[in-house]
Amino acid sequence: MRQLRGPRVDIGGIIITIVLVGFALAVIVPLILPFFFVFKTRLEYSYNPWSLPKAIRWDNFIQAWKTVQIGRGMLNTVIVCLGAIACTVPPAAMAGYIFARYRSKVTEVFFYIILAGYFVPIQMVLLPLYKMSVSFHMADTLPGLFLPMAAFGISFWTMIYRSFFRSLPSELAEASRIDGAGHPGTFFRIMLPLAGPATVLAFLLVFIGAWSDYLLSLIMINSQSNFTMQLRVAQFLNAYGVDNMPRYSAAAIISAAPTVILYAIGHRWVLKGTLAGALKG
Amino acid sequence: MADLARAGVVLQRVKRRQKRDVGRVVFIALMLLPAIAALGVYMYYPIEQTFHLSFMRSAGLGEAAFNGLENYKFLFGNDEFRAGLLHVFLWAFWSVLIQLPLSFFVAFSLIAYRNKVTQPLRAIYFLANIMPSAITAMIGLFVFSNTNGVLAAFARKINWTWLGKIDFIGDPSLAFWAIFIVATWTYTGFPIVYLMARMEQIPMEIREAAELEGARGWRYAWHIILPMVAYPLRILAVLMTIGSLKLFDLPYLMTRGGPGDATKTLGIILYNQGFVNWQYGSAAAVGVVIFLCSLVFTIAQFSWQGRGDVE
């Protein structure tokens, strides 16, 4: 077959490659747009939106930092992210381990209770969540935000940990049990360290998810001093619309930077099959 | 004597085993407790509460009176809610019709035509997926706004006045599509990565056998690969449908559901009813509609799964 085709110039392959590169550009160019505007003054922007900036001005970053109070928002967001990680990953790892290694009829029932949670839309329970956080005296506090956020992440990560622990050879756990380690010892000293890759992935994705959350933050947080980054950015969008693009770009770049950096470091883990394994359930 | 000693040892062992078994049960219970407690408090109890609220006449945080199905009657007689329901199902329909084939095409091409150029593209496709919606919505407005937007500026530059005149955000018939384009740009990364992972799991022998048979390119995609990923495609279709039931961030941030009701979604209606108008009863009823629809699609997915497909 190949010889009949003559020299290996694969026209189809070239066309497909061009199309794929085109798609990739379509994804990435809008993300680069803010950099076109961020170094310009408003006047320069409205006359020459497309030209390269005349000078690199950091003004917009400074203004965005001050007027949008991004610093405070960033601190709040970091607290929310860490809280979400602390309340999502350990319960999920523990439950996932039980579902992988101590299977019985009873644990299967609990597994399905937790699995079902993956399909519950958070939109449905926003009202009771808000009412509850009022009665727990957690309305408009950061724990009032990250606790429900974590609860809604536990199902997914329990499934990941379950499939991860199942993929580890069972001889390891047995050997450790024969050596006299108890159930907790086996889990904390042997199995949990082996689940390192799953834990790294969980830290990374829970962080990115909590960092990007908008809806739950909108409901749970009311006062400016507790606003997360995304609320600040959205507030800025409402206040100025697209009329002050250069400054807005600065706010956007600052608020997206951490996720992009994390993704740049960790995209191999994020993409390598783990996502796929997860949804298998 | 020896027998007795042996019996003693066995007895001790059994005792230890029993003790260990109690420890085992305690261990299992303690390990499951945090996850179960979190879901009980923050998911299952609120679900019950939502159902409860949806049968109540309630405004604000005050006590409520039983109201029967009045909230549901109100919703289904309400133009805004019917518009929201319609948008949600249109959104699901177009997602499955446009985003799903697109992601299949991209995923298949990335695998079948792997070379130095296409290799790193997967990471790029996923990039928009991890962006906060406050940013993707903003970029959407950047592009489509007709006063200062990128498209408008571009139109001015090359003197395409017709393009500059189109108001993608302000025109009720176009706003839905402007948001849909932004959503396609943001959300398609996940189905692509997911499908690629599933295609890579297809055994090499099948792919090689197909190639020996002379199946290449699109015939190969259609006859060999498509049936192999039929199940993941259905999962994605269900996830997209549930996603459109939950849709909130992008339309809320870009248009607030407007102009008029043109981009209202169930999520936006729930938010407005519950947290702007403080009509808890009807907001909870919207929540129940979202929940029941997702439930139907989820159960549909699991019953499909039962039909002995290749996983």
Coordinates of C-alpha atoms in Angstrom, one line a residue:
Chain A
M1 CA 0.0 0.0 0.0
R2 CA 2.6 2.5 1.1
Q3 CA 4.7 2.1 -2.0
L4 CA 1.7 2.8 -4.2
R5 CA 1.3 6.1 -2.5
G6 CA 4.7 7.1 -3.8
P7 CA 6.8 9.5 -1.7
R8 CA 5.4 9.8 1.8
V9 CA 3.8 13.1 1.5
D10 CA 0.6 12.7 3.4
I11 CA -1.7 15.5 2.1
G12 CA -4.5 14.5 4.5
G13 CA -2.1 14.6 7.5
I14 CA -0.8 18.1 6.5
I15 CA -4.4 19.5 6.2
I16 CA -5.4 17.9 9.5
T17 CA -2.3 19.3 11.2
I18 CA -3.1 22.8 9.8
V19 CA -6.7 22.5 11.1
L20 CA -5.6 21.4 14.5
V21 CA -3.1 24.2 14.8
G22 CA -5.8 26.6 13.7
F23 CA -8.0 25.3 16.6
A24 CA -5.2 25.6 19.0
L25 CA -4.7 29.2 17.9
A26 CA -8.4 29.9 18.3
V27 CA -8.1 28.6 21.9
I28 CA -5.0 30.5 22.8
V29 CA -5.3 33.9 21.0
P30 CA -8.3 35.1 23.1
L31 CA -6.3 34.3 26.2
I32 CA -3.4 36.4 24.9
L33 CA -5.7 39.3 24.1
P34 CA -5.3 41.0 27.5
F35 CA -1.6 41.3 26.9
F36 CA -2.3 43.5 23.9
F37 CA -4.0 46.0 26.0
V38 CA -2.5 45.8 29.4
F39 CA 0.5 48.1 28.8
K40 CA -1.5 50.8 27.1
T41 CA -3.3 53.9 28.5
R42 CA -7.0 54.1 27.7
L43 CA -6.4 56.8 25.1
E44 CA -3.7 54.7 23.4
Y45 CA -6.0 51.7 23.5
S46 CA -8.9 53.5 21.9
Y47 CA -6.8 54.8 19.0
N48 CA -4.6 51.8 18.5
P49 CA -6.0 48.7 20.1
W50 CA -3.9 46.4 17.9
S51 CA -0.6 48.0 17.7
L52 CA 2.2 47.0 20.0
P53 CA 2.3 49.2 23.1
K54 CA 4.5 52.3 22.8
A55 CA 6.0 51.7 26.2
I56 CA 5.7 49.0 28.8
R57 CA 3.7 50.6 31.5
W58 CA 3.0 48.8 34.8
D59 CA 0.5 51.5 35.7
N60 CA -2.6 49.3 35.0
F61 CA -1.3 46.6 37.2
I62 CA -0.7 49.0 40.0
Q63 CA -4.1 50.6 39.5
A64 CA -5.9 47.3 39.3
W65 CA -4.1 46.1 42.4
K66 CA -5.3 49.2 44.2
T67 CA -8.8 49.9 43.0
V68 CA -9.9 46.3 42.7
Q69 CA -8.1 45.5 45.9
I70 CA -6.8 42.3 44.4
G71 CA -4.3 41.7 47.1
R72 CA -7.0 41.2 49.7
G73 CA -9.1 39.1 47.3
M74 CA -6.1 37.0 46.5
L75 CA -5.4 36.3 50.2
N76 CA -9.0 35.3 50.7
T77 CA -8.9 33.0 47.7
V78 CA -5.7 31.3 48.9
I79 CA -7.4 30.7 52.2
V80 CA -10.4 29.2 50.5
C81 CA -8.2 27.0 48.2
L82 CA -6.2 25.7 51.2
G83 CA -9.4 25.1 53.2
A84 CA -11.0 23.3 50.3
I85 CA -7.9 21.1 49.9
A86 CA -7.8 20.3 53.6
C87 CA -11.4 19.3 53.7
T88 CA -11.6 17.5 50.4
V89 CA -8.5 15.4 50.0
P90 CA -8.2 13.6 53.4
P91 CA -11.8 12.4 53.6
A92 CA -11.7 11.3 50.0
A93 CA -8.4 9.4 50.4
M94 CA -9.7 7.7 53.5
A95 CA -13.0 6.7 52.0
G96 CA -11.5 5.7 48.7
Y97 CA -9.0 3.4 50.5
I98 CA -11.9 1.7 52.4
F99 CA -13.9 1.2 49.1
A100 CA -10.8 -0.2 47.4
R101 CA -9.5 -2.5 50.1
Y102 CA -12.3 -3.4 52.5
R103 CA -15.1 -4.2 50.2
S104 CA -18.2 -5.7 51.7
K105 CA -21.9 -5.3 51.1
V106 CA -22.1 -2.5 53.7
T107 CA -19.2 -0.5 52.3
E108 CA -20.7 -0.9 48.8
V109 CA -23.9 0.8 49.9
F110 CA -21.9 3.7 51.3
F111 CA -19.9 3.8 48.1
Y112 CA -23.0 4.3 46.1
I113 CA -24.2 7.0 48.5
I114 CA -21.0 8.9 47.9
L115 CA -20.9 8.1 44.2
A116 CA -24.4 9.5 43.7
G117 CA -23.2 12.8 45.2
Y118 CA -21.1 13.3 42.0
F119 CA -24.3 13.8 40.0
V120 CA -26.0 16.2 42.5
P121 CA -26.0 19.7 41.0
I122 CA -24.9 22.2 43.6
Q123 CA -27.4 24.7 42.1
M124 CA -30.2 22.7 43.6
V125 CA -29.1 23.1 47.2
L126 CA -27.9 26.7 47.2
L127 CA -30.8 28.0 49.2
P128 CA -30.5 25.4 52.1
L129 CA -26.8 25.8 52.0
Y130 CA -27.1 29.5 52.5
K131 CA -29.7 29.1 55.3
M132 CA -27.5 26.5 57.0
S133 CA -24.5 28.7 57.0
V134 CA -26.6 31.5 58.5
S135 CA -27.7 29.2 61.3
F136 CA -24.2 27.9 61.8
H137 CA -23.0 31.5 62.1
M138 CA -20.9 30.9 59.0
A139 CA -22.6 33.2 56.6
D140 CA -20.2 35.5 54.9
T141 CA -17.1 33.7 56.2
L142 CA -14.5 31.9 54.3
P143 CA -15.1 28.5 56.0
G144 CA -18.8 28.9 55.1
L145 CA -17.6 28.9 51.6
F146 CA -15.0 26.2 51.5
L147 CA -16.8 23.6 53.6
P148 CA -19.7 23.1 51.2
M149 CA -17.3 23.5 48.3
A150 CA -15.2 20.6 49.7
A151 CA -18.3 18.5 50.4
F152 CA -19.2 18.7 46.7
G153 CA -15.7 17.6 45.7
I154 CA -15.4 14.6 47.9
S155 CA -17.4 12.2 45.6
F156 CA -15.2 12.8 42.6
W157 CA -11.9 12.4 44.6
T158 CA -13.2 9.3 46.4
M159 CA -13.7 7.7 43.1
I160 CA -10.2 8.7 42.0
Y161 CA -8.6 7.4 45.2
R162 CA -10.6 4.2 45.0
S163 CA -9.4 3.3 41.5
F164 CA -5.9 4.4 42.5
F165 CA -5.8 2.2 45.6
R166 CA -7.2 -0.7 43.6
S167 CA -4.4 -0.4 41.1
L168 CA -1.8 -0.9 43.8
P169 CA -0.7 -4.5 44.3
S170 CA -2.5 -6.0 47.4
E171 CA 0.6 -7.9 48.5
L172 CA 2.0 -4.6 49.9
A173 CA -0.8 -4.2 52.3
E174 CA -0.7 -7.9 53.3
A175 CA 3.0 -7.8 53.9
S176 CA 2.7 -4.8 56.1
R177 CA -0.1 -6.5 58.0
I178 CA 2.0 -9.6 58.6
D179 CA 4.8 -7.4 59.8
G180 CA 2.3 -6.4 62.6
A181 CA 1.2 -3.0 61.4
G182 CA -2.5 -2.3 62.3
H183 CA -5.1 -1.1 59.9
P184 CA -4.3 2.5 60.5
G185 CA -0.6 2.0 60.3
T186 CA -0.9 0.2 57.0
F187 CA -2.9 3.0 55.6
F188 CA -0.9 6.0 56.8
R189 CA 2.6 4.6 56.6
I190 CA 2.4 2.3 53.5
M191 CA -0.6 2.9 51.3
L192 CA -1.1 6.7 51.6
P193 CA 2.5 7.5 50.6
L194 CA 2.1 5.2 47.6
A195 CA -0.9 7.2 46.5
G196 CA 1.3 10.2 46.1
P197 CA 0.5 10.8 42.4
A198 CA -3.3 10.8 43.1
T199 CA -2.7 13.2 46.0
V200 CA -0.6 15.6 43.9
L201 CA -3.4 15.6 41.3
A202 CA -6.0 16.2 43.9
F203 CA -4.1 19.1 45.4
L204 CA -3.6 20.6 42.0
L205 CA -7.2 20.3 40.7
V206 CA -9.0 21.1 43.9
F207 CA -6.8 24.2 44.1
I208 CA -7.6 25.2 40.5
G209 CA -11.3 24.5 41.0
A210 CA -11.5 26.5 44.3
W211 CA -9.5 29.3 42.7
S212 CA -12.0 29.6 39.8
D213 CA -15.2 29.2 41.7
Y214 CA -17.8 31.9 41.1
L215 CA -21.3 30.8 41.9
L216 CA -20.8 29.5 45.4
S217 CA -18.7 32.5 46.3
L218 CA -21.4 34.8 45.0
I219 CA -24.0 33.2 47.2
M220 CA -21.9 32.8 50.4
I221 CA -19.8 35.9 50.5
N222 CA -21.4 39.4 50.9
S223 CA -18.9 41.7 52.4
Q224 CA -16.2 43.4 50.4
S225 CA -13.5 42.4 53.0
N226 CA -14.3 38.7 52.4
F227 CA -14.6 38.9 48.6
T228 CA -12.6 36.3 46.7
M229 CA -10.5 37.2 43.7
Q230 CA -13.2 36.1 41.2
L231 CA -15.8 38.2 42.9
R232 CA -13.5 41.2 42.7
V233 CA -12.9 40.6 39.0
A234 CA -16.6 40.2 38.3
Q235 CA -17.4 43.3 40.3
F236 CA -14.9 45.2 38.3
L237 CA -16.5 43.8 35.1
N238 CA -19.9 45.1 36.2
A239 CA -18.6 48.5 37.3
Y240 CA -16.7 49.3 34.1
G241 CA -17.9 46.9 31.5
V242 CA -15.4 46.8 28.7
D243 CA -14.8 50.5 28.8
N244 CA -11.6 50.3 30.7
M245 CA -10.0 47.3 29.0
P246 CA -6.4 48.0 29.8
R247 CA -7.0 48.1 33.5
Y248 CA -9.4 45.2 33.3
S249 CA -6.8 43.2 31.4
A250 CA -4.4 43.8 34.3
A251 CA -6.9 42.5 36.8
A252 CA -7.6 39.4 34.6
I253 CA -4.0 38.6 34.1
I254 CA -3.2 38.8 37.9
S255 CA -6.2 36.7 38.8
A256 CA -5.6 34.0 36.1
A257 CA -1.8 33.8 36.6
P258 CA -1.8 31.3 39.5
T259 CA -3.9 28.7 37.7
V260 CA -2.0 29.1 34.5
I261 CA 1.3 28.7 36.3
L262 CA 0.0 25.6 38.2
Y263 CA -1.3 24.2 35.0
A264 CA 2.0 24.8 33.2
I265 CA 3.8 22.9 35.9
G266 CA 1.3 20.1 36.3
H267 CA -0.5 19.6 33.0
R268 CA 1.2 16.3 32.5
W269 CA -0.5 14.9 35.6
V270 CA -3.7 16.6 34.8
L271 CA -3.9 15.1 31.3
K272 CA -2.3 11.7 31.7
G273 CA -5.3 9.4 31.7
T274 CA -6.1 10.1 35.3
L275 CA -9.0 12.2 34.2
A276 CA -10.2 9.4 32.1
G277 CA -9.8 6.7 34.8
A278 CA -11.8 8.9 37.1
L279 CA -15.0 9.0 35.1
K280 CA -15.0 5.2 34.7
G281 CA -16.5 5.1 38.2
Chain B
M1 CA 0.0 -31.8 76.7
A2 CA 1.2 -30.8 73.4
D3 CA -2.3 -31.0 72.0
L4 CA -3.5 -28.8 74.8
A5 CA -0.8 -26.2 74.2
R6 CA -1.6 -26.2 70.6
A7 CA -5.3 -25.7 71.3
G8 CA -4.4 -22.8 73.6
V9 CA -2.4 -21.2 70.8
V10 CA -5.2 -21.6 68.4
L11 CA -7.7 -20.2 70.9
Q12 CA -5.5 -17.2 71.4
R13 CA -5.2 -16.7 67.7
V14 CA -9.0 -16.8 67.3
K15 CA -9.4 -14.3 70.1
R16 CA -6.9 -12.0 68.6
R17 CA -8.6 -12.4 65.2
Q18 CA -11.9 -11.4 66.8
K19 CA -10.3 -8.5 68.5
R20 CA -8.8 -7.5 65.3
D21 CA -12.2 -7.7 63.6
V22 CA -13.7 -5.2 66.0
G23 CA -10.7 -3.0 65.3
R24 CA -11.4 -3.5 61.6
V25 CA -15.0 -2.4 61.9
V26 CA -14.0 0.6 64.0
F27 CA -11.3 1.5 61.5
I28 CA -13.7 1.3 58.5
A29 CA -16.3 3.4 60.3
L30 CA -13.8 6.1 61.3
M31 CA -12.3 6.2 57.8
L32 CA -15.7 6.6 56.2
L33 CA -17.1 9.0 58.8
P34 CA -15.6 12.3 57.4
A35 CA -16.8 11.8 53.9
I36 CA -20.2 10.5 54.9
A37 CA -20.7 13.3 57.4
A38 CA -19.7 16.0 54.9
L39 CA -22.1 14.7 52.3
G40 CA -24.8 14.2 54.8
V41 CA -24.6 17.7 56.1
Y42 CA -23.8 19.6 52.9
M43 CA -25.6 17.5 50.3
Y44 CA -28.3 15.1 51.4
Y45 CA -29.8 17.2 54.1
P46 CA -30.0 20.3 51.9
I47 CA -31.6 18.1 49.1
E48 CA -34.3 17.2 51.5
Q49 CA -34.6 20.8 52.5
T50 CA -35.0 21.9 49.0
F51 CA -37.9 19.5 48.3
H52 CA -39.4 20.7 51.6
L53 CA -39.1 24.4 50.7
S54 CA -40.5 23.9 47.3
F55 CA -43.9 23.1 48.8
M56 CA -43.8 26.1 51.0
R57 CA -44.9 29.7 50.5
S58 CA -42.0 31.5 51.9
A59 CA -40.3 34.8 51.5
G60 CA -37.1 35.7 53.2
L61 CA -35.9 33.7 56.2
G62 CA -39.3 33.8 58.0
E63 CA -41.4 30.8 58.7
A64 CA -43.3 29.3 55.9
A65 CA -46.8 27.9 55.3
F66 CA -47.5 24.8 53.3
N67 CA -48.4 25.8 49.8
G68 CA -48.9 22.5 47.9
L69 CA -47.9 22.7 44.3
E70 CA -48.5 26.4 44.0
N71 CA -44.8 27.2 43.4
Y72 CA -44.7 24.7 40.6
K73 CA -47.9 26.1 39.1
F74 CA -46.4 29.5 39.3
L75 CA -43.2 28.5 37.6
F76 CA -44.8 26.6 34.7
G77 CA -47.2 29.5 34.1
N78 CA -44.3 31.9 34.1
D79 CA -42.8 33.1 30.8
E80 CA -39.3 33.7 32.3
F81 CA -39.1 30.1 33.6
R82 CA -40.4 28.6 30.4
A83 CA -37.8 30.6 28.5
G84 CA -35.2 29.3 30.9
L85 CA -36.3 25.8 30.4
L86 CA -36.2 26.2 26.6
H87 CA -32.7 27.7 26.7
V88 CA -31.4 24.9 28.8
F89 CA -32.6 22.3 26.4
L90 CA -31.6 24.2 23.3
W91 CA -28.2 24.6 25.0
A92 CA -28.0 20.8 25.6
F93 CA -29.1 20.1 22.1
W94 CA -26.5 22.3 20.4
S95 CA -23.8 21.2 22.8
V96 CA -24.3 17.6 21.8
L97 CA -24.7 18.4 18.1
I98 CA -21.7 20.8 17.9
Q99 CA -19.3 20.2 20.7
L100 CA -19.4 16.5 20.7
P101 CA -18.6 15.9 17.0
L102 CA -16.0 18.7 17.3
S103 CA -14.2 17.0 20.2
F104 CA -14.4 13.6 18.5
F105 CA -12.8 15.1 15.4
V106 CA -10.1 16.8 17.3
A107 CA -9.4 13.8 19.6
F108 CA -9.3 11.4 16.7
S109 CA -7.1 13.6 14.6
L110 CA -4.6 14.2 17.4
I111 CA -4.2 10.5 17.8
A112 CA -4.3 9.4 14.2
Y113 CA -2.1 12.2 12.9
R114 CA 0.4 12.4 15.7
N115 CA 3.5 14.4 14.8
K116 CA 5.8 16.9 16.3
V117 CA 3.4 19.8 15.6
T118 CA 0.2 18.2 16.9
Q119 CA 1.9 16.5 19.9
P120 CA 1.8 19.4 22.3
L121 CA -1.7 20.7 21.2
R122 CA -3.7 18.7 23.7
A123 CA -2.3 20.7 26.6
I124 CA -3.3 23.9 24.8
Y125 CA -6.9 22.7 24.1
F126 CA -7.3 22.1 27.8
L127 CA -6.0 25.5 28.8
A128 CA -9.2 27.4 28.4
N129 CA -10.9 24.8 30.5
I130 CA -9.1 25.7 33.6
M131 CA -9.7 29.4 33.3
P132 CA -12.0 31.0 35.9
S133 CA -15.3 31.8 34.3
A134 CA -15.0 35.4 35.5
I135 CA -12.1 35.6 33.0
T136 CA -13.6 33.7 30.1
A137 CA -16.8 35.7 30.4
M138 CA -14.7 38.9 30.3
I139 CA -12.7 37.7 27.3
G140 CA -16.0 36.9 25.6
L141 CA -17.2 40.5 26.2
F142 CA -13.8 41.7 25.0
V143 CA -14.4 40.0 21.7
F144 CA -18.1 40.6 21.1
S145 CA -18.8 43.9 22.7
N146 CA -20.0 46.3 20.0
T147 CA -18.7 49.5 21.5
N148 CA -15.1 48.5 22.4
G149 CA -14.9 44.9 21.4
V150 CA -12.2 43.2 19.4
L151 CA -14.5 42.2 16.6
A152 CA -15.8 45.8 16.3
A153 CA -12.3 47.2 16.4
F154 CA -11.3 44.7 13.7
A155 CA -14.3 45.7 11.6
R156 CA -13.3 49.4 11.9
K157 CA -9.8 48.6 10.8
I158 CA -10.7 46.9 7.6
N159 CA -13.8 48.9 7.0
W160 CA -16.4 46.2 7.3
T161 CA -19.1 48.4 8.7
W162 CA -21.7 45.6 8.5
L163 CA -19.7 43.6 11.0
G164 CA -19.2 46.6 13.3
K165 CA -22.9 47.2 13.4
I166 CA -23.8 43.7 14.7
D167 CA -24.4 43.8 18.4
F168 CA -23.6 40.3 19.5
I169 CA -24.4 40.9 23.2
G170 CA -27.3 43.3 22.9
D171 CA -29.3 41.5 20.2
P172 CA -31.7 39.0 21.8
S173 CA -31.3 36.6 18.8
L174 CA -27.5 36.6 18.9
A175 CA -26.7 36.8 22.6
F176 CA -27.3 33.1 23.1
W177 CA -24.9 32.2 20.4
A178 CA -22.2 34.6 21.6
I179 CA -22.3 32.9 24.9
F180 CA -22.4 29.5 23.2
I181 CA -19.3 30.3 21.3
V182 CA -17.5 31.3 24.4
A183 CA -18.7 28.1 26.1
T184 CA -17.5 26.0 23.2
W185 CA -14.2 27.7 23.4
T186 CA -13.9 27.1 27.2
Y187 CA -15.5 23.7 27.7
T188 CA -14.5 21.6 24.7
G189 CA -11.1 20.9 26.2
F190 CA -12.4 18.4 28.6
P191 CA -14.3 16.1 26.1
I192 CA -11.2 16.2 23.9
V193 CA -8.9 15.1 26.6
Y194 CA -11.4 12.5 27.8
L195 CA -12.0 11.0 24.4
M196 CA -8.3 10.9 23.7
A197 CA -7.6 9.0 26.8
R198 CA -10.4 6.5 25.9
M199 CA -9.1 6.1 22.3
E200 CA -5.6 5.4 23.6
Q201 CA -7.1 2.5 25.6
I202 CA -8.3 0.8 22.5
P203 CA -6.0 -2.3 22.1
M204 CA -3.2 -1.8 19.6
E205 CA -4.2 -5.1 17.8
I206 CA -7.5 -3.6 16.8
R207 CA -5.9 -0.5 15.4
E208 CA -3.2 -2.5 13.6
A209 CA -5.7 -5.0 12.2
A210 CA -7.8 -2.2 10.9
E211 CA -4.8 -0.6 9.2
L212 CA -3.9 -3.9 7.6
E213 CA -7.4 -4.2 6.2
G214 CA -6.7 -0.8 4.6
A215 CA -9.0 1.2 6.8
R216 CA -7.4 4.6 7.1
G217 CA -8.5 8.2 7.7
W218 CA -12.2 8.9 8.0
R219 CA -13.4 5.4 7.1
Y220 CA -11.2 4.2 10.0
A221 CA -12.6 6.8 12.4
W222 CA -16.2 6.0 11.4
H223 CA -16.2 2.2 11.4
I224 CA -13.5 1.3 13.9
I225 CA -13.0 4.1 16.4
L226 CA -16.5 5.5 16.7
P227 CA -18.1 2.3 17.8
M228 CA -15.3 1.7 20.3
V229 CA -15.9 5.1 22.0
A230 CA -19.7 5.0 21.8
Y231 CA -20.0 4.6 25.5
P232 CA -17.7 7.5 26.4
L233 CA -19.6 9.6 23.9
R234 CA -22.8 8.9 25.6
I235 CA -21.3 9.7 29.0
L236 CA -20.2 13.0 27.5
A237 CA -23.6 13.7 26.1
V238 CA -25.2 13.1 29.5
L239 CA -22.5 15.3 31.2
M240 CA -23.2 18.1 28.6
T241 CA -26.9 17.9 29.3
I242 CA -26.5 18.0 33.0
G243 CA -24.0 20.9 32.5
S244 CA -26.6 22.9 30.6
L245 CA -29.1 22.3 33.4
K246 CA -26.5 23.8 35.7
L247 CA -25.4 26.6 33.4
F248 CA -24.9 29.8 35.3
D249 CA -21.6 31.5 35.3
L250 CA -21.1 32.5 31.6
P251 CA -24.6 33.8 30.9
Y252 CA -24.8 35.5 34.3
L253 CA -21.5 37.3 33.9
M254 CA -21.9 38.2 30.2
T255 CA -25.6 39.2 30.0
R256 CA -27.3 38.7 33.3
G257 CA -29.7 36.5 31.4
G258 CA -30.7 39.4 29.1
P259 CA -31.5 41.1 26.9
G260 CA -35.0 40.5 28.2
D261 CA -35.1 36.8 28.9
A262 CA -33.0 35.9 25.9
T263 CA -30.2 34.1 27.8
K264 CA -32.0 33.2 31.0
T265 CA -31.1 29.7 32.3
L266 CA -32.5 27.7 35.2
G267 CA -29.5 28.6 37.3
I268 CA -30.0 32.3 36.7
I269 CA -33.7 32.1 37.5
L270 CA -33.0 30.2 40.7
Y271 CA -30.4 32.8 41.7
N272 CA -32.8 35.7 41.0
Q273 CA -35.7 34.1 42.7
G274 CA -33.8 33.0 45.7
F275 CA -31.2 35.6 46.3
V276 CA -32.5 38.8 44.6
N277 CA -36.3 38.5 45.1
W278 CA -36.0 36.3 48.2
Q279 CA -38.8 34.0 46.9
Y280 CA -37.4 30.9 48.6
G281 CA -40.4 28.7 47.7
S282 CA -40.2 29.1 43.9
A283 CA -36.4 29.2 43.9
A284 CA -36.5 25.8 45.6
A285 CA -39.0 24.6 43.0
V286 CA -36.5 25.6 40.3
G287 CA -33.8 23.6 42.2
V288 CA -36.1 20.6 42.3
V289 CA -36.6 20.8 38.5
I290 CA -32.9 21.0 37.9
F291 CA -32.4 18.0 40.3
L292 CA -35.1 15.8 38.8
C293 CA -33.9 16.5 35.2
S294 CA -30.3 15.6 36.1
L295 CA -31.5 12.5 37.9
V296 CA -33.4 11.4 34.8
F297 CA -30.3 11.8 32.6
T298 CA -28.0 10.2 35.1
I299 CA -30.3 7.1 35.5
A300 CA -30.6 7.0 31.7
Q301 CA -26.8 6.8 31.5
F302 CA -26.5 4.0 34.0
S303 CA -29.2 2.0 32.3
W304 CA -27.3 2.4 29.0
Q305 CA -24.2 1.2 30.8
G306 CA -26.1 -2.0 31.7
R307 CA -26.6 -2.9 28.1
G308 CA -23.3 -4.8 27.9
D309 CA -21.3 -2.2 26.0
V310 CA -17.6 -2.3 25.6
E311 CA -16.3 -0.2 28.5

